[in-house]
Each structure stands twice: as C-alpha cells, then as structure tokens.
mmCIF file of C-alpha atoms in Angstrom:
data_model
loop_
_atom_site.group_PDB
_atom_site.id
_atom_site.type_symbol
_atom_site.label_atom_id
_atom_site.label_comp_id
_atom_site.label_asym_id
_atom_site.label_seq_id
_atom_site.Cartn_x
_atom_site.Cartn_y
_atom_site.Cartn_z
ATOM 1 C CA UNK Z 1 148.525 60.173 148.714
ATOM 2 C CA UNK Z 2 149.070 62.290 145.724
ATOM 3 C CA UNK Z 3 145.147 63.039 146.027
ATOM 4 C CA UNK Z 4 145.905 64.367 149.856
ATOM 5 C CA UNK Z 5 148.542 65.981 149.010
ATOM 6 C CA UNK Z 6 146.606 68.310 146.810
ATOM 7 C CA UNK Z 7 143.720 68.517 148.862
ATOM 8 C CA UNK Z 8 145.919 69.724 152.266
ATOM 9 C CA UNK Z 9 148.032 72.071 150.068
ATOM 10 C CA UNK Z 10 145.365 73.705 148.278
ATOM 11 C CA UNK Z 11 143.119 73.968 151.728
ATOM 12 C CA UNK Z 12 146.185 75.487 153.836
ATOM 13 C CA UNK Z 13 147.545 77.994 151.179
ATOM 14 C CA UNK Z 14 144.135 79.157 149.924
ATOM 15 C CA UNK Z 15 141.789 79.012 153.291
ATOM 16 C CA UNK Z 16 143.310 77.467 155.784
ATOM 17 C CA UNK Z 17 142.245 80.459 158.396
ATOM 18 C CA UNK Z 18 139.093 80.116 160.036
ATOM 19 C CA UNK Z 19 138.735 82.514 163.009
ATOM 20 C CA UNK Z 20 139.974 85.910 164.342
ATOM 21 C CA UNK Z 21 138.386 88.402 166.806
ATOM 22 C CA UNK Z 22 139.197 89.907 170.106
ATOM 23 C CA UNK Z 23 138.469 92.215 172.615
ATOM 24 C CA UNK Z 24 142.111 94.310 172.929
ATOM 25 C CA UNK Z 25 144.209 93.624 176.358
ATOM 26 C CA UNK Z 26 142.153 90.607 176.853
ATOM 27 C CA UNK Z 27 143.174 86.762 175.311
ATOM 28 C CA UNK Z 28 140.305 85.023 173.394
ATOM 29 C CA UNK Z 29 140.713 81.186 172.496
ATOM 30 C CA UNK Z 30 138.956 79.810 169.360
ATOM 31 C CA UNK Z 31 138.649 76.488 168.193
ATOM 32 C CA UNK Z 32 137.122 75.314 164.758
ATOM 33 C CA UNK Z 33 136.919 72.144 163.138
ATOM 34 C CA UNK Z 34 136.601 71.453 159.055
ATOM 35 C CA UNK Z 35 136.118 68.953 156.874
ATOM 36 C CA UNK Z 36 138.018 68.761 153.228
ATOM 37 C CA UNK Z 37 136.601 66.167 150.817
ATOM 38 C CA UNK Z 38 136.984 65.811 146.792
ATOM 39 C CA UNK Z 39 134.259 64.098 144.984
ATOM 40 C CA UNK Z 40 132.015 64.213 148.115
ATOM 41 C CA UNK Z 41 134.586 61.826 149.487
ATOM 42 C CA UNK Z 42 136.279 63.226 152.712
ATOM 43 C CA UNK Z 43 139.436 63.102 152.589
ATOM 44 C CA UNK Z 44 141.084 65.213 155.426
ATOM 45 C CA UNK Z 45 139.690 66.966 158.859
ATOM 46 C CA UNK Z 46 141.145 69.998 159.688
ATOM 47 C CA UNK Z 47 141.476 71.643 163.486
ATOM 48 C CA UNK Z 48 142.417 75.021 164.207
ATOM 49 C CA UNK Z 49 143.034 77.183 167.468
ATOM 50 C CA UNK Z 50 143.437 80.594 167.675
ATOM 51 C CA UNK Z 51 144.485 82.330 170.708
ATOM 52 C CA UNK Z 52 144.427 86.231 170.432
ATOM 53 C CA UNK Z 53 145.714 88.959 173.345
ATOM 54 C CA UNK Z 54 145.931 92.596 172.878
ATOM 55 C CA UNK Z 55 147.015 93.205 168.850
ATOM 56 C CA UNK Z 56 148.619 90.060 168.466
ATOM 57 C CA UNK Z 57 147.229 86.907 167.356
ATOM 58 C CA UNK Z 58 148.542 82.893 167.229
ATOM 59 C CA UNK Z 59 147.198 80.591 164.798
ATOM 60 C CA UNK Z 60 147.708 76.909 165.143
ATOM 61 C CA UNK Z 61 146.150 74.061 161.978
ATOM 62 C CA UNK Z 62 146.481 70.249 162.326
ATOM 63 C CA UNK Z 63 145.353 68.192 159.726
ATOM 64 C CA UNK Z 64 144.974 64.384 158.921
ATOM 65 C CA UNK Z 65 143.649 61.927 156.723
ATOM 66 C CA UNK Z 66 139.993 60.899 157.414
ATOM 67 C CA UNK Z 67 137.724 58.809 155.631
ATOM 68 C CA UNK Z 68 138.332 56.479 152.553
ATOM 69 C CA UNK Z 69 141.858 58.187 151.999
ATOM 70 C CA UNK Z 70 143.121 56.186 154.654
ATOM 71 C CA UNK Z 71 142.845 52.983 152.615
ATOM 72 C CA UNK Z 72 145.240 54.698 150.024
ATOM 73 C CA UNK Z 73 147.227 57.384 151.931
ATOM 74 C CA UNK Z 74 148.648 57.983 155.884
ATOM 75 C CA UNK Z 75 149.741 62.017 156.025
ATOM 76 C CA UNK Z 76 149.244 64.538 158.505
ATOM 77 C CA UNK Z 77 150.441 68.491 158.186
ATOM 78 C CA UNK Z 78 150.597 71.223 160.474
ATOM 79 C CA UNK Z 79 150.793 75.168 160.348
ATOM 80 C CA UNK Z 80 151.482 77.752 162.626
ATOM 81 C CA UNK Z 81 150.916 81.823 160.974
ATOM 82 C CA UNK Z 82 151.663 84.388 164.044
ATOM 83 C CA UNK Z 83 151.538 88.598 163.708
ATOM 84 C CA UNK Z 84 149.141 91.228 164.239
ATOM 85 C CA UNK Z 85 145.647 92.354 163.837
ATOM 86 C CA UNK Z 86 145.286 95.529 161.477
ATOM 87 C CA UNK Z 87 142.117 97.122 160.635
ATOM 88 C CA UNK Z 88 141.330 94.748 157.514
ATOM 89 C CA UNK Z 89 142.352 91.491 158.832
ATOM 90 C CA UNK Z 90 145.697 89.418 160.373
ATOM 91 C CA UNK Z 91 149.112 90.520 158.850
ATOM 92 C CA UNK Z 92 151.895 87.730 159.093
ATOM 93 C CA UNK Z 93 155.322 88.186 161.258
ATOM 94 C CA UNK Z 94 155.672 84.241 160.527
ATOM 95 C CA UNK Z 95 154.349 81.222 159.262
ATOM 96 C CA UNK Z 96 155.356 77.261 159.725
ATOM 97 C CA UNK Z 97 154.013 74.496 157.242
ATOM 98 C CA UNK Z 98 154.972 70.982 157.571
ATOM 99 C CA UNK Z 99 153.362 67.822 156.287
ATOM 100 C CA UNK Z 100 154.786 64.109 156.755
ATOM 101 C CA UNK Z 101 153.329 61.154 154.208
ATOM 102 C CA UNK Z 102 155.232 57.920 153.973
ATOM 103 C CA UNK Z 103 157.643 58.956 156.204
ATOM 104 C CA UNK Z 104 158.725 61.878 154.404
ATOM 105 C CA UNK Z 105 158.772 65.347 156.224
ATOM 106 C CA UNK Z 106 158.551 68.770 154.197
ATOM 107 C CA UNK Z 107 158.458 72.013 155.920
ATOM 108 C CA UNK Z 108 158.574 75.591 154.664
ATOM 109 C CA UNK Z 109 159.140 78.746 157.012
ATOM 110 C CA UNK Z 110 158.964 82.538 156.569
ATOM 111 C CA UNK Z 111 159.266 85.469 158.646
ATOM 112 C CA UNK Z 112 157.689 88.722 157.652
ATOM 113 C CA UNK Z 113 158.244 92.645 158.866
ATOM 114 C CA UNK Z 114 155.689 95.030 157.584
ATOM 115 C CA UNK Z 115 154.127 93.189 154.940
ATOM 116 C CA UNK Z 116 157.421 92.370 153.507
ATOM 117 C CA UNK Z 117 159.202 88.488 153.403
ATOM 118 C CA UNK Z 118 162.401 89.043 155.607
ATOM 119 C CA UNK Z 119 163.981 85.245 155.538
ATOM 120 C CA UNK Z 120 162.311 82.014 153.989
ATOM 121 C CA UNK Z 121 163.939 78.451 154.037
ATOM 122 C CA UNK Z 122 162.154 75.190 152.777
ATOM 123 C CA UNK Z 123 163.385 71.721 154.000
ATOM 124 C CA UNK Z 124 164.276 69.574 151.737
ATOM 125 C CA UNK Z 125 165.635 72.215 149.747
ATOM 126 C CA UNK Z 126 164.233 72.742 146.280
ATOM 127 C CA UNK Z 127 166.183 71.422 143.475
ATOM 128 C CA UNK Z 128 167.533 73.345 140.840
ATOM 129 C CA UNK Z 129 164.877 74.020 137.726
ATOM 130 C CA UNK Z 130 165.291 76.212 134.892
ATOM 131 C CA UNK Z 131 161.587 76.163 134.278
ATOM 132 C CA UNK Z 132 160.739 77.466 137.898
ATOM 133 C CA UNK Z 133 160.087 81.598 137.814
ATOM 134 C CA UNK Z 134 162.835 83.362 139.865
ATOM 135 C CA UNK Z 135 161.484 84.658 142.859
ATOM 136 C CA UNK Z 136 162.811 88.339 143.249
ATOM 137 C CA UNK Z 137 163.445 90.586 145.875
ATOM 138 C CA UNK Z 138 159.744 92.635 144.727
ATOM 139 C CA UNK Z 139 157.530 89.778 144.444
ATOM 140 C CA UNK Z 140 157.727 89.635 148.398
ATOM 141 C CA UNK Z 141 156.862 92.957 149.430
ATOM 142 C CA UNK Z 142 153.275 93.796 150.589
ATOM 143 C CA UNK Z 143 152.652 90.327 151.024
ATOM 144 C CA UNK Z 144 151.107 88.535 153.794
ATOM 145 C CA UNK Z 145 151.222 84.454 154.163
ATOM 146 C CA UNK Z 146 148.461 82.020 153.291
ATOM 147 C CA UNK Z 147 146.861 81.239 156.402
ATOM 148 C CA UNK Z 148 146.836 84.800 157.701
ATOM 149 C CA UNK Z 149 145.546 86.620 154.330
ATOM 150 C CA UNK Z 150 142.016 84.931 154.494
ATOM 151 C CA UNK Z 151 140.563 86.762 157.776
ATOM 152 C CA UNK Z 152 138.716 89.514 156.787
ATOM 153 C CA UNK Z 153 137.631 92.279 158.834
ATOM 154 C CA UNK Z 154 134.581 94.664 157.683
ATOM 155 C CA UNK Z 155 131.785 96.951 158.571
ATOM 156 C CA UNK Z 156 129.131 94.444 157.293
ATOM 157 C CA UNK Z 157 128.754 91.139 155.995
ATOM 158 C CA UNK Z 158 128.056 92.428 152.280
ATOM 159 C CA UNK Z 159 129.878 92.406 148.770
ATOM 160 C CA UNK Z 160 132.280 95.017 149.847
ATOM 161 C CA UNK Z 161 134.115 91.995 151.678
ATOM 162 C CA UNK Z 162 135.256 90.639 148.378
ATOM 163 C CA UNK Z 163 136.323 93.793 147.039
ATOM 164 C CA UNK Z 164 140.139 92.907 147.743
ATOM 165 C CA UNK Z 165 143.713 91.372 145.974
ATOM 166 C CA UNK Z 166 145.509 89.259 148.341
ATOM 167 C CA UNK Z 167 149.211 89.056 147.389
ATOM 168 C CA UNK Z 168 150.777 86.254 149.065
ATOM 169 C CA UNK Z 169 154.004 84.333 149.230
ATOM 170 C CA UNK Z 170 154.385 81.154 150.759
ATOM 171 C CA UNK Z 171 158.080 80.844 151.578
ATOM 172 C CA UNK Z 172 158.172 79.000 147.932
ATOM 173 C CA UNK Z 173 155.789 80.869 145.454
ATOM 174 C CA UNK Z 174 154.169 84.141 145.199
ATOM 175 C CA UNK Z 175 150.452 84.005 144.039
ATOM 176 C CA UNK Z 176 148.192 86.667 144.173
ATOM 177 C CA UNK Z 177 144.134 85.990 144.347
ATOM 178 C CA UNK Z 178 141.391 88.391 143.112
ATOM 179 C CA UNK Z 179 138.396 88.117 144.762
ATOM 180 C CA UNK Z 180 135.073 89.277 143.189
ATOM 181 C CA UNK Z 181 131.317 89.897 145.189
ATOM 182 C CA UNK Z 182 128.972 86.700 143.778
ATOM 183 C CA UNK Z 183 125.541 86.897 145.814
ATOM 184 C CA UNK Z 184 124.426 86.791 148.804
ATOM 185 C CA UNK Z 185 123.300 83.442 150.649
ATOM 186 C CA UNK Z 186 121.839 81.701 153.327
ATOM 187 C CA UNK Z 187 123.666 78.796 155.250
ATOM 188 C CA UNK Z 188 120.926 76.332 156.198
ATOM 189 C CA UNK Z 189 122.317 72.905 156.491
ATOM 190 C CA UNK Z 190 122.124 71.812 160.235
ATOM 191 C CA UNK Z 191 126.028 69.706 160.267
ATOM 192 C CA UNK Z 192 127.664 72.319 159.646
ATOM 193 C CA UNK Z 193 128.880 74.640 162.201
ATOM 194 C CA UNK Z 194 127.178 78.095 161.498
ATOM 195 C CA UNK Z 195 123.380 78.784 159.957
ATOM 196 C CA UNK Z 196 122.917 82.304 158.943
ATOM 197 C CA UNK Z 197 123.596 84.618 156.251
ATOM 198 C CA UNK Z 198 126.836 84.356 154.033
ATOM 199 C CA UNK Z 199 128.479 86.098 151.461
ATOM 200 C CA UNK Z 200 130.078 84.529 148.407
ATOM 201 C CA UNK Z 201 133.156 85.695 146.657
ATOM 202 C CA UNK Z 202 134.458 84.171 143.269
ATOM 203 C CA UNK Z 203 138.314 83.794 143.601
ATOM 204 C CA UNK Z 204 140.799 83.794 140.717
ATOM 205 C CA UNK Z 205 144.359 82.760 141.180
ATOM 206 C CA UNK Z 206 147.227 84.513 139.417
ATOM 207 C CA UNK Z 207 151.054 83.142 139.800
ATOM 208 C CA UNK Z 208 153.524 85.466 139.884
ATOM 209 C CA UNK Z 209 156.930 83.643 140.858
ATOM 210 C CA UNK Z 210 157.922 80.456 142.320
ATOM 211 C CA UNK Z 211 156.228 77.966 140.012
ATOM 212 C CA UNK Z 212 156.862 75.811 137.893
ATOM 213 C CA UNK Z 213 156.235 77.074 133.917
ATOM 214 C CA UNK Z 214 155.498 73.009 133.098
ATOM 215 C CA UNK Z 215 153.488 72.634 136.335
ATOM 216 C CA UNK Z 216 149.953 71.136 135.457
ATOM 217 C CA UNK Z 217 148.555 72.451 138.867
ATOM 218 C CA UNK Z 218 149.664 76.081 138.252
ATOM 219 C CA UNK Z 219 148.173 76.496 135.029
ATOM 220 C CA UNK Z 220 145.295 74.644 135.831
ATOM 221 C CA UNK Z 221 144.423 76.878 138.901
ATOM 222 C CA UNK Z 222 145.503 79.480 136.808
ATOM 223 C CA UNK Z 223 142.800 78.904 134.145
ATOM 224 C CA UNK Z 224 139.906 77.885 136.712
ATOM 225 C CA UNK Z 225 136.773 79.540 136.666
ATOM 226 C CA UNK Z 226 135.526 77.207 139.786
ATOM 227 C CA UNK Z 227 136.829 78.975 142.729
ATOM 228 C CA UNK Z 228 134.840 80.316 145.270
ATOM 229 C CA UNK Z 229 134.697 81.511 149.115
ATOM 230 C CA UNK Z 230 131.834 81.977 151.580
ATOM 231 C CA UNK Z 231 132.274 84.268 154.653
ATOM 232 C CA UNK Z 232 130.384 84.137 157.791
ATOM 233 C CA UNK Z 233 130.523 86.429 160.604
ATOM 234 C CA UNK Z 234 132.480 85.826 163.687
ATOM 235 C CA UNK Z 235 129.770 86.650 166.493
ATOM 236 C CA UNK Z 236 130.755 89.415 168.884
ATOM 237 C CA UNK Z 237 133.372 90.797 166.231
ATOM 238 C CA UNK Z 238 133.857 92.683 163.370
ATOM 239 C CA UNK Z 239 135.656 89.811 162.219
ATOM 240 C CA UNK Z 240 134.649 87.567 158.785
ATOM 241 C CA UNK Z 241 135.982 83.288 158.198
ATOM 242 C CA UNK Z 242 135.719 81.305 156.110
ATOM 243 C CA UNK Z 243 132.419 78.953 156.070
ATOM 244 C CA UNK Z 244 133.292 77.227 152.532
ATOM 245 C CA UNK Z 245 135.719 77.169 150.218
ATOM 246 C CA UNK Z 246 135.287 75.589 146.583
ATOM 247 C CA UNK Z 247 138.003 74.365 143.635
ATOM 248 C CA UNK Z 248 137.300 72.494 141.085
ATOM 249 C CA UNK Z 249 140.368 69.556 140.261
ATOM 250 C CA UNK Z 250 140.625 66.848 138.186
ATOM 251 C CA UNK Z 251 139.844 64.345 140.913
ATOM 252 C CA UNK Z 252 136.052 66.959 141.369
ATOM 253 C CA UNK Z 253 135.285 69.263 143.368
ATOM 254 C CA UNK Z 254 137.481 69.916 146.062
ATOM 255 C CA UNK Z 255 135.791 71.548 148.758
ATOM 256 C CA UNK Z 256 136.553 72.780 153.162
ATOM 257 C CA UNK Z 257 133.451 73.257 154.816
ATOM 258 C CA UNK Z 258 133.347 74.237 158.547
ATOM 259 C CA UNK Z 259 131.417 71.675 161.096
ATOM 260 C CA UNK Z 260 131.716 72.745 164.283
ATOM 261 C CA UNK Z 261 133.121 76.337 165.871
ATOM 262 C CA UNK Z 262 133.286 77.021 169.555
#
C-alpha cells in the first residue's frame, strides 16, 4: 500500500494531465488511459477525461490498483482540476484529490483566482509539526495546481517546450519544478498510445513550503537527478501531454506511460 501510495501521489502531483485542446465555442471530449508501474511491475492504471467548451476546460482522473499490487494493496484516488485555457497551457480555478486505501479516505481541495490560492482545506486535517515549513501567504501566488500545470501549449514540438518553472501548490505543499530541453526522440513502441516524435525534458523538483524538513521523500526528490518528461503533440492542436513521465525511487524506477488516447 505504502508502495501505491507513492506511486498515485507522485503520478497525480507531477503528471497527472494528459490532454487539452479545443476549437473555442465548441466542446471537445478526450479520453486517455495510462499505465504507472515501479520496477517494471504495474502497479496502478490511470483514466482521464477532459471535456473542453469555449475557454474553459474540466479535467476528471480515476485511478486504481492493477497488477501484482493487488495482492498487497486495495486503493483507488480521484482528481478533478477545472479553470481556463491561456496561451501557454490550463490555469487552475480548482482542484479535488481524494484517495481511499484500507478504508481510509484523504482529500485535499483548493480554489484558485488568477494564479493565486484563494481557500485550501485537507480532510483529515494535518496534525500539528514543528518540522513542517509554514506555508505563507506568498508561496501561493502565481501558482497553478498539479494536474493543470503539466499541459503545455507551443508553436512546435521542440526544446523551447521545456524552457519553463512551474510553481505549484497542492492545497498542502508548494513545490516548484524546473524543467530543462534533453533531446529529441522518437516514440516507436506499438502498446503505447502515440508513435511519433517526442521531446524530452529533464525535471528537477525544488520544495518551497509545506513539507516536512525530516521527510525522506522530500529530500530525496529534492536531490534526484532521475526525473524526466516526454511530450507529444495533441493532433489538431497546438496543444503538448504528457507521453512519459520518469522518477527514480527506492522501490526503481517509477514510471506513467500513456496506452491508449482517443
């Protein structure tokens, strides 16, 4: 469980997005399907629909345990990011996460207006922690949340797509995430669900707030040099998702790939 945990987490807060594009006045469904595994092992599949109309866009994730995790682990999560579509991507006006393991439910909420955090509330609530960084007031302006940040818009599918800082808070922690032009590649393998060219960004991960100073995740995201994106282009769109994404844990490699995309 602990291993799913980590896996859904990590997936939803650093690429959970996976589609965007629309033609204005007009509503345009997506659906897109993704598998998360960690060692090669899959561990979660991951569904997403997005329904767009006009400038405003709805985002819905479901995710459950799939594979050999269900001999250790039951969990499922969902997440739900709604706002608008600017020039460079989605910008947040709110964002839903829950997950429920065991019986347990957790859920975190935040509205946003402008690019700034307006109200957050997590369920349970946190408990108190003097080695948790204070969130304040300035670590959530210009942010946007973590499902929402990671649809790019562009004028090509080239390096300039990585030349970006997304600042995002969660409704618990504000991380920001540098993102750096790698190569270009080619997507060849025939089960996934797009073959063509892709572009690969190296990602570093920088807390700001809302973590834990003690927290062996933080620091060891923090100190990874094993994090990596690959964009593919949305056809009929100026829009760019997510075709991989890459970490390296403790348990391996934890990687989202996308399989199918209608």
């Amino acid at each position: 469980m602990r291993v799913f945990r980590t896996a859904l987490a990590t997936m939803v807060l650093l690429a959970g997005s996976a589609l965007g594009g629309a033609t204005a006045h007009a509503q345009d469904l997506r659906h897109a399907s993704y598998v998360a595994s960690i060692g090669g092992i899959n561990v979660a599949n991951v569904n997403i629909r997005l329904a767009i109309e006009g400038a405003g866009y709805q985002l819905d994730l479901s995710a459950d345990v799939a594979g050999l995790a269900q001999i250790v682990a039951r969990g499922s999560g969902a997440v739900n990011s709604g706002g608008r579509i600017t020039q460079r991507g989605l910008a947040s006006d709110r964002f839903f996460l829950e997950t429920r393991s065991q019986g347990e439910r957790f859920a975190v909420e935040a509205s946003y207006s402008g690019g700034n955090t307006t109200n957050y509330a997590v369920t349970p609530g946190l408990t108190e922690d003097a080695g948790r960084v204070p969130v304040t007031a300035a670590h959530r302006r210009g942010v946007n949340d973590p499902l929402a940040a990671f649809i790019l818009r562009g004028s090509a599918l080239d390096g300039s797509l990585c030349d970006r800082q997304m600042n995002i808070f969660t409704g618990i922690e504000r991380f920001d995430i540098d993102m750096a032009f790698a190569e270009m590649q080619q997507a060849t393998s025939a089960r996934t669900g797009y073959q063509g060219p892709v572009v690969l960004c190296n990602m570093r991960y920088r807390p700001v707030s809302g973590h834990f100073t003690h927290s062996e995740i933080t620091r060891y995201l923090a100190e990874s040099q094993k994090m990596a994106i690959w964009y593919a282009p949305l056809a009929g769109t100026d829009f760019f998702i997510p075709y991989r994404v890459l970490m390296g844990t403790r348990y391996g490699d934890l990687s989202l790939v996308l399989t199918s995309l209608e």
